[in-house]
Amino acid sequence: MSESLRKAILQAKPSHGYEFGGPVGAFATSLGLPLLCYLACFFCNDVSGCPIPSSLHPASLTLEKIKKETGWPGLLGLGSIRVTFYTLEYYFLSMILQAILPGKEVEGTELRSGARLKYKFNAFGSAIVILSIAAIGTLFAGDEFLLWTFIWDNYTQLLTANLAIAFSLAWFVYVRSFSVKAGNHHRRELAVGGHSGSLIYDWFIGRELNPRITIPLIGEIDIKAFCEVRPGLLGWLLLDFAFMVHQHRLWGYVSDSMFLVVGFQTFYVLDSLWMEPAITTQMDITTDGFGFMLAFGDLAWLPFIYSLQARYLAIYPVKLGYVGVVGTLAVQALGFYIFRASNNEKDRFRRNPKDPRVAHLKSLKTKSGSNLLISGWWGTSRHINYFGDWIMAWSYCLPTAIAGYRIQSGYPFATPGAKVPKQGDLLRAGLIKPEIVQAEAMGWGMVITYFYLVYFAVLLVHRGMRDDEKCSRKYGQDWEEYKKKVPKRIVPYIY
């Protein structure tokens, strides 16, 4: 057996040790983050407020108060066989569209065995088909289109369904990874850091690099690439649209703040889907195995945490006015410009260093043959695109302003489990007076609506550190020289 094949297939101790705090960190993350999703779901709600009133008075906090103020459905009420069935149908629809729609055939980066996997990318076309169906349904049924009411009425159960799928997928690929054999003809490999010998850590980080399955009548599915850009990313948009429709159903209008949040996030998602082939060079695809970390992140964390701002605005519309709208647009435009301009510069240089648009850039030649940019955007920081991405994150959170609200007693739809009538007509006619106020909750809701901003900063810093470690192993002394020329990690002149 050749040395390259041995490295690709056989188990070995990771050369760079544990990440994410090792087995203890993996266990804590796998338990803690799903619980955090449920906390965000229940502690910011349409029953009592955001956050729940008793959370502001810890001394008087009781389990009974929490159950009442969160509309606690009971443990069995967290899930639903019916909702799980429909969620699986959504996944299968995405698989079918991937199989039948035309797509771009792309080869991935070279594996350690020297082979390359082939990918078919058509996530953008698939999303357009699904969104078109939703648009037609909304055109005919309006606010009452069953997709939107189903999402709002079964939000908690949808979260549980996607968590169950993530856990199931993680166990499936973990157990199946032990069937990877030396010399296999399916180009299956174990991830470098995914076979430490610790069950919980390997299950979390991902043992197999690119697990694939063949489904009758559908064909081969690359599980990691599928989860990366399909059900979760589009699910984020569908949740956003459901929240926008609910705001209109409840209040009779869509606020400027909701338009901004959903508009920005729609643009971000569709841009990501359009640029789907770019994932073949991302760390998630080239380096990380597929385990609970990616399954949970792609299918549950991303859609349900990233859409928190729109969910908040569905109940408490914020009117920004002209100045607020222009200011938020400026933040988004600045972030996107840095993000897209820096990525385009890097991609053009990789494809053709003599391209007139990048020929003037300076680079550091490494012993491996690669050229590392040390001027232009990439001379300002080693991950300048992360900085642009984080600036855009501000534009998702700012429209919620100084967040926090309390639903006063007697509000027509504040009863847990109650059906929400068409409040828009009643509001316009002046027949009801909404009783949602900020009061003492003002500011405390920012823990929910600005959580994404803090989390995303931590994510980008951690990802930058992981990438630096990977590049240090790959380039050796050349990377140390590169860091001297480009000393800042993400924020120019600061960090």
PDB file of C-alpha atoms in Angstrom, residues 79-235:
ATOM      1  CA  GLY A  79     -41.971  17.024  19.337  1.00  0.00           C
ATOM      2  CA  SER A  80     -44.553  15.798  16.875  1.00  0.00           C
ATOM      3  CA  ILE A  81     -44.538  12.761  14.592  1.00  0.00           C
ATOM      4  CA  ARG A  82     -46.586  14.717  12.070  1.00  0.00           C
ATOM      5  CA  VAL A  83     -44.195  17.674  12.041  1.00  0.00           C
ATOM      6  CA  THR A  84     -41.174  15.359  11.824  1.00  0.00           C
ATOM      7  CA  PHE A  85     -42.772  13.596   8.841  1.00  0.00           C
ATOM      8  CA  TYR A  86     -43.290  16.886   7.001  1.00  0.00           C
ATOM      9  CA  THR A  87     -39.744  17.965   7.844  1.00  0.00           C
ATOM     10  CA  LEU A  88     -38.374  14.760   6.321  1.00  0.00           C
ATOM     11  CA  GLU A  89     -40.516  15.407   3.243  1.00  0.00           C
ATOM     12  CA  TYR A  90     -38.808  18.791   2.916  1.00  0.00           C
ATOM     13  CA  TYR A  91     -35.399  17.081   3.051  1.00  0.00           C
ATOM     14  CA  PHE A  92     -36.408  14.521   0.437  1.00  0.00           C
ATOM     15  CA  LEU A  93     -37.790  17.245  -1.817  1.00  0.00           C
ATOM     16  CA  SER A  94     -34.392  18.935  -1.696  1.00  0.00           C
ATOM     17  CA  MET A  95     -32.689  15.632  -2.583  1.00  0.00           C
ATOM     18  CA  ILE A  96     -35.066  15.054  -5.499  1.00  0.00           C
ATOM     19  CA  LEU A  97     -34.460  18.565  -6.846  1.00  0.00           C
ATOM     20  CA  GLN A  98     -30.718  18.027  -6.582  1.00  0.00           C
ATOM     21  CA  ALA A  99     -31.099  14.855  -8.629  1.00  0.00           C
ATOM     22  CA  ILE A 100     -33.443  16.053 -11.377  1.00  0.00           C
ATOM     23  CA  LEU A 101     -32.454  19.679 -11.915  1.00  0.00           C
ATOM     24  CA  PRO A 102     -29.475  20.520 -14.125  1.00  0.00           C
ATOM     25  CA  GLY A 103     -26.381  21.556 -12.217  1.00  0.00           C
ATOM     26  CA  LYS A 104     -22.751  22.507 -12.468  1.00  0.00           C
ATOM     27  CA  GLU A 105     -20.326  19.575 -12.304  1.00  0.00           C
ATOM     28  CA  VAL A 106     -17.267  20.467 -10.216  1.00  0.00           C
ATOM     29  CA  GLU A 107     -14.249  18.561  -8.967  1.00  0.00           C
ATOM     30  CA  GLY A 108     -13.280  19.070  -5.341  1.00  0.00           C
ATOM     31  CA  THR A 109      -9.801  19.769  -4.026  1.00  0.00           C
ATOM     32  CA  GLU A 110      -7.278  16.962  -4.087  1.00  0.00           C
ATOM     33  CA  LEU A 111      -7.668  14.434  -1.279  1.00  0.00           C
ATOM     34  CA  ARG A 112      -4.739  13.017   0.639  1.00  0.00           C
ATOM     35  CA  SER A 113      -5.002   9.875  -1.503  1.00  0.00           C
ATOM     36  CA  GLY A 114      -4.509  12.020  -4.606  1.00  0.00           C
ATOM     37  CA  ALA A 115      -8.094  11.533  -5.790  1.00  0.00           C
ATOM     38  CA  ARG A 116     -10.751  14.188  -6.321  1.00  0.00           C
ATOM     39  CA  LEU A 117     -14.464  13.891  -5.603  1.00  0.00           C
ATOM     40  CA  LYS A 118     -17.033  15.125  -8.089  1.00  0.00           C
ATOM     41  CA  TYR A 119     -19.918  17.350  -7.039  1.00  0.00           C
ATOM     42  CA  LYS A 120     -23.138  18.445  -8.705  1.00  0.00           C
ATOM     43  CA  PHE A 121     -24.196  21.932  -7.609  1.00  0.00           C
ATOM     44  CA  ASN A 122     -27.698  23.287  -8.188  1.00  0.00           C
ATOM     45  CA  ALA A 123     -28.764  24.527  -4.749  1.00  0.00           C
ATOM     46  CA  PHE A 124     -29.687  27.946  -6.163  1.00  0.00           C
ATOM     47  CA  GLY A 125     -32.047  26.428  -8.735  1.00  0.00           C
ATOM     48  CA  SER A 126     -33.539  24.137  -6.100  1.00  0.00           C
ATOM     49  CA  ALA A 127     -34.162  27.094  -3.803  1.00  0.00           C
ATOM     50  CA  ILE A 128     -35.844  29.060  -6.579  1.00  0.00           C
ATOM     51  CA  VAL A 129     -38.231  26.150  -7.237  1.00  0.00           C
ATOM     52  CA  ILE A 130     -39.204  25.872  -3.560  1.00  0.00           C
ATOM     53  CA  LEU A 131     -39.479  29.645  -3.078  1.00  0.00           C
ATOM     54  CA  SER A 132     -41.584  29.915  -6.243  1.00  0.00           C
ATOM     55  CA  ILE A 133     -44.029  27.341  -4.868  1.00  0.00           C
ATOM     56  CA  ALA A 134     -44.211  29.341  -1.639  1.00  0.00           C
ATOM     57  CA  ALA A 135     -44.731  32.594  -3.563  1.00  0.00           C
ATOM     58  CA  ILE A 136     -47.572  31.148  -5.649  1.00  0.00           C
ATOM     59  CA  GLY A 137     -49.254  29.772  -2.544  1.00  0.00           C
ATOM     60  CA  THR A 138     -48.950  33.170  -0.828  1.00  0.00           C
ATOM     61  CA  LEU A 139     -50.348  34.916  -3.901  1.00  0.00           C
ATOM     62  CA  PHE A 140     -53.540  32.859  -3.735  1.00  0.00           C
ATOM     63  CA  ALA A 141     -53.912  32.293   0.023  1.00  0.00           C
ATOM     64  CA  GLY A 142     -52.224  35.401   1.404  1.00  0.00           C
ATOM     65  CA  ASP A 143     -51.358  35.391   5.112  1.00  0.00           C
ATOM     66  CA  GLU A 144     -53.212  32.118   5.550  1.00  0.00           C
ATOM     67  CA  PHE A 145     -50.997  30.095   3.195  1.00  0.00           C
ATOM     68  CA  LEU A 146     -50.543  26.798   5.027  1.00  0.00           C
ATOM     69  CA  LEU A 147     -46.728  26.807   4.809  1.00  0.00           C
ATOM     70  CA  TRP A 148     -46.421  30.004   6.819  1.00  0.00           C
ATOM     71  CA  THR A 149     -49.070  29.125   9.402  1.00  0.00           C
ATOM     72  CA  PHE A 150     -47.576  25.639   9.768  1.00  0.00           C
ATOM     73  CA  ILE A 151     -44.123  27.059  10.512  1.00  0.00           C
ATOM     74  CA  TRP A 152     -45.410  29.545  13.082  1.00  0.00           C
ATOM     75  CA  ASP A 153     -47.780  27.134  14.807  1.00  0.00           C
ATOM     76  CA  ASN A 154     -45.174  24.339  14.968  1.00  0.00           C
ATOM     77  CA  TYR A 155     -41.968  26.276  15.547  1.00  0.00           C
ATOM     78  CA  THR A 156     -40.869  24.303  18.602  1.00  0.00           C
ATOM     79  CA  GLN A 157     -41.691  20.972  16.987  1.00  0.00           C
ATOM     80  CA  LEU A 158     -39.744  21.950  13.855  1.00  0.00           C
ATOM     81  CA  LEU A 159     -36.728  22.721  16.031  1.00  0.00           C
ATOM     82  CA  THR A 160     -37.039  19.309  17.678  1.00  0.00           C
ATOM     83  CA  ALA A 161     -37.394  17.559  14.322  1.00  0.00           C
ATOM     84  CA  ASN A 162     -34.244  19.146  12.933  1.00  0.00           C
ATOM     85  CA  LEU A 163     -32.338  18.376  16.130  1.00  0.00           C
ATOM     86  CA  ALA A 164     -33.436  14.747  15.871  1.00  0.00           C
ATOM     87  CA  ILE A 165     -32.240  14.600  12.262  1.00  0.00           C
ATOM     88  CA  ALA A 166     -28.884  16.118  13.232  1.00  0.00           C
ATOM     89  CA  PHE A 167     -28.354  13.628  16.075  1.00  0.00           C
ATOM     90  CA  SER A 168     -29.427  10.715  13.864  1.00  0.00           C
ATOM     91  CA  LEU A 169     -27.143  11.744  11.016  1.00  0.00           C
ATOM     92  CA  ALA A 170     -24.201  12.144  13.398  1.00  0.00           C
ATOM     93  CA  TRP A 171     -24.630   8.605  14.723  1.00  0.00           C
ATOM     94  CA  PHE A 172     -25.246   7.187  11.251  1.00  0.00           C
ATOM     95  CA  VAL A 173     -22.045   8.584   9.733  1.00  0.00           C
ATOM     96  CA  TYR A 174     -20.032   7.742  12.861  1.00  0.00           C
ATOM     97  CA  VAL A 175     -21.008   4.055  12.840  1.00  0.00           C
ATOM     98  CA  ARG A 176     -20.683   3.852   9.066  1.00  0.00           C
ATOM     99  CA  SER A 177     -17.178   5.363   9.155  1.00  0.00           C
ATOM    100  CA  PHE A 178     -15.837   2.100  10.561  1.00  0.00           C
ATOM    101  CA  SER A 179     -16.536   0.502   7.187  1.00  0.00           C
ATOM    102  CA  VAL A 180     -13.856   2.659   5.529  1.00  0.00           C
ATOM    103  CA  LYS A 181     -11.274   0.182   4.246  1.00  0.00           C
ATOM    104  CA  ALA A 182      -7.823   0.606   2.794  1.00  0.00           C
ATOM    105  CA  GLY A 183      -7.839   0.611  -1.002  1.00  0.00           C
ATOM    106  CA  ASN A 184     -11.597   1.220  -1.311  1.00  0.00           C
ATOM    107  CA  HIS A 185     -12.830   2.317  -4.729  1.00  0.00           C
ATOM    108  CA  HIS A 186     -15.258   4.927  -3.404  1.00  0.00           C
ATOM    109  CA  ARG A 187     -12.541   7.429  -2.423  1.00  0.00           C
ATOM    110  CA  ARG A 188     -13.659   7.372   1.201  1.00  0.00           C
ATOM    111  CA  GLU A 189     -11.247   8.844   3.729  1.00  0.00           C
ATOM    112  CA  LEU A 190     -11.098   9.499   7.430  1.00  0.00           C
ATOM    113  CA  ALA A 191     -10.644  13.081   8.551  1.00  0.00           C
ATOM    114  CA  VAL A 192      -7.181  13.769   9.964  1.00  0.00           C
ATOM    115  CA  GLY A 193      -8.481  14.964  13.340  1.00  0.00           C
ATOM    116  CA  GLY A 194     -11.542  12.709  13.498  1.00  0.00           C
ATOM    117  CA  HIS A 195     -10.188   9.359  14.696  1.00  0.00           C
ATOM    118  CA  SER A 196      -8.690  10.121  18.082  1.00  0.00           C
ATOM    119  CA  GLY A 197     -10.087   6.996  19.712  1.00  0.00           C
ATOM    120  CA  SER A 198     -12.491   8.997  21.900  1.00  0.00           C
ATOM    121  CA  LEU A 199     -16.062   8.040  20.976  1.00  0.00           C
ATOM    122  CA  ILE A 200     -17.706  11.317  22.029  1.00  0.00           C
ATOM    123  CA  TYR A 201     -15.027  13.501  20.442  1.00  0.00           C
ATOM    124  CA  ASP A 202     -14.912  11.598  17.142  1.00  0.00           C
ATOM    125  CA  TRP A 203     -18.720  11.518  16.986  1.00  0.00           C
ATOM    126  CA  PHE A 204     -18.776  15.279  17.522  1.00  0.00           C
ATOM    127  CA  ILE A 205     -15.926  16.381  15.250  1.00  0.00           C
ATOM    128  CA  GLY A 206     -16.640  13.872  12.479  1.00  0.00           C
ATOM    129  CA  ARG A 207     -14.748  10.681  11.713  1.00  0.00           C
ATOM    130  CA  GLU A 208     -15.248  10.375   7.958  1.00  0.00           C
ATOM    131  CA  LEU A 209     -14.206  13.270   5.755  1.00  0.00           C
ATOM    132  CA  ASN A 210     -16.827  13.132   2.984  1.00  0.00           C
ATOM    133  CA  PRO A 211     -19.517  10.530   3.750  1.00  0.00           C
ATOM    134  CA  ARG A 212     -21.716   9.700   0.784  1.00  0.00           C
ATOM    135  CA  ILE A 213     -24.749   7.466   0.345  1.00  0.00           C
ATOM    136  CA  THR A 214     -26.638   6.191  -2.678  1.00  0.00           C
ATOM    137  CA  ILE A 215     -30.430   6.456  -2.479  1.00  0.00           C
ATOM    138  CA  PRO A 216     -32.600   4.515  -4.950  1.00  0.00           C
ATOM    139  CA  LEU A 217     -34.076   6.695  -7.735  1.00  0.00           C
ATOM    140  CA  ILE A 218     -32.131   9.715  -6.412  1.00  0.00           C
ATOM    141  CA  GLY A 219     -28.532   8.643  -6.767  1.00  0.00           C
ATOM    142  CA  GLU A 220     -25.440   9.570  -4.788  1.00  0.00           C
ATOM    143  CA  ILE A 221     -25.702  12.239  -2.097  1.00  0.00           C
ATOM    144  CA  ASP A 222     -22.670  13.838  -0.483  1.00  0.00           C
ATOM    145  CA  ILE A 223     -24.097  14.209   3.024  1.00  0.00           C
ATOM    146  CA  LYS A 224     -21.768  17.004   4.123  1.00  0.00           C
ATOM    147  CA  ALA A 225     -22.136  19.139   0.999  1.00  0.00           C
ATOM    148  CA  PHE A 226     -25.918  18.570   1.025  1.00  0.00           C
ATOM    149  CA  CYS A 227     -26.288  19.732   4.623  1.00  0.00           C
ATOM    150  CA  GLU A 228     -23.895  22.644   4.115  1.00  0.00           C
ATOM    151  CA  VAL A 229     -26.063  24.565   1.656  1.00  0.00           C
ATOM    152  CA  ARG A 230     -29.499  22.993   1.294  1.00  0.00           C
ATOM    153  CA  PRO A 231     -32.060  22.238   4.036  1.00  0.00           C
ATOM    154  CA  GLY A 232     -30.683  24.507   6.751  1.00  0.00           C
ATOM    155  CA  LEU A 233     -29.679  27.509   4.673  1.00  0.00           C
ATOM    156  CA  LEU A 234     -32.979  27.598   2.776  1.00  0.00           C
ATOM    157  CA  GLY A 235     -34.775  26.752   6.014  1.00  0.00           C
TER     158      GLY A 235
END
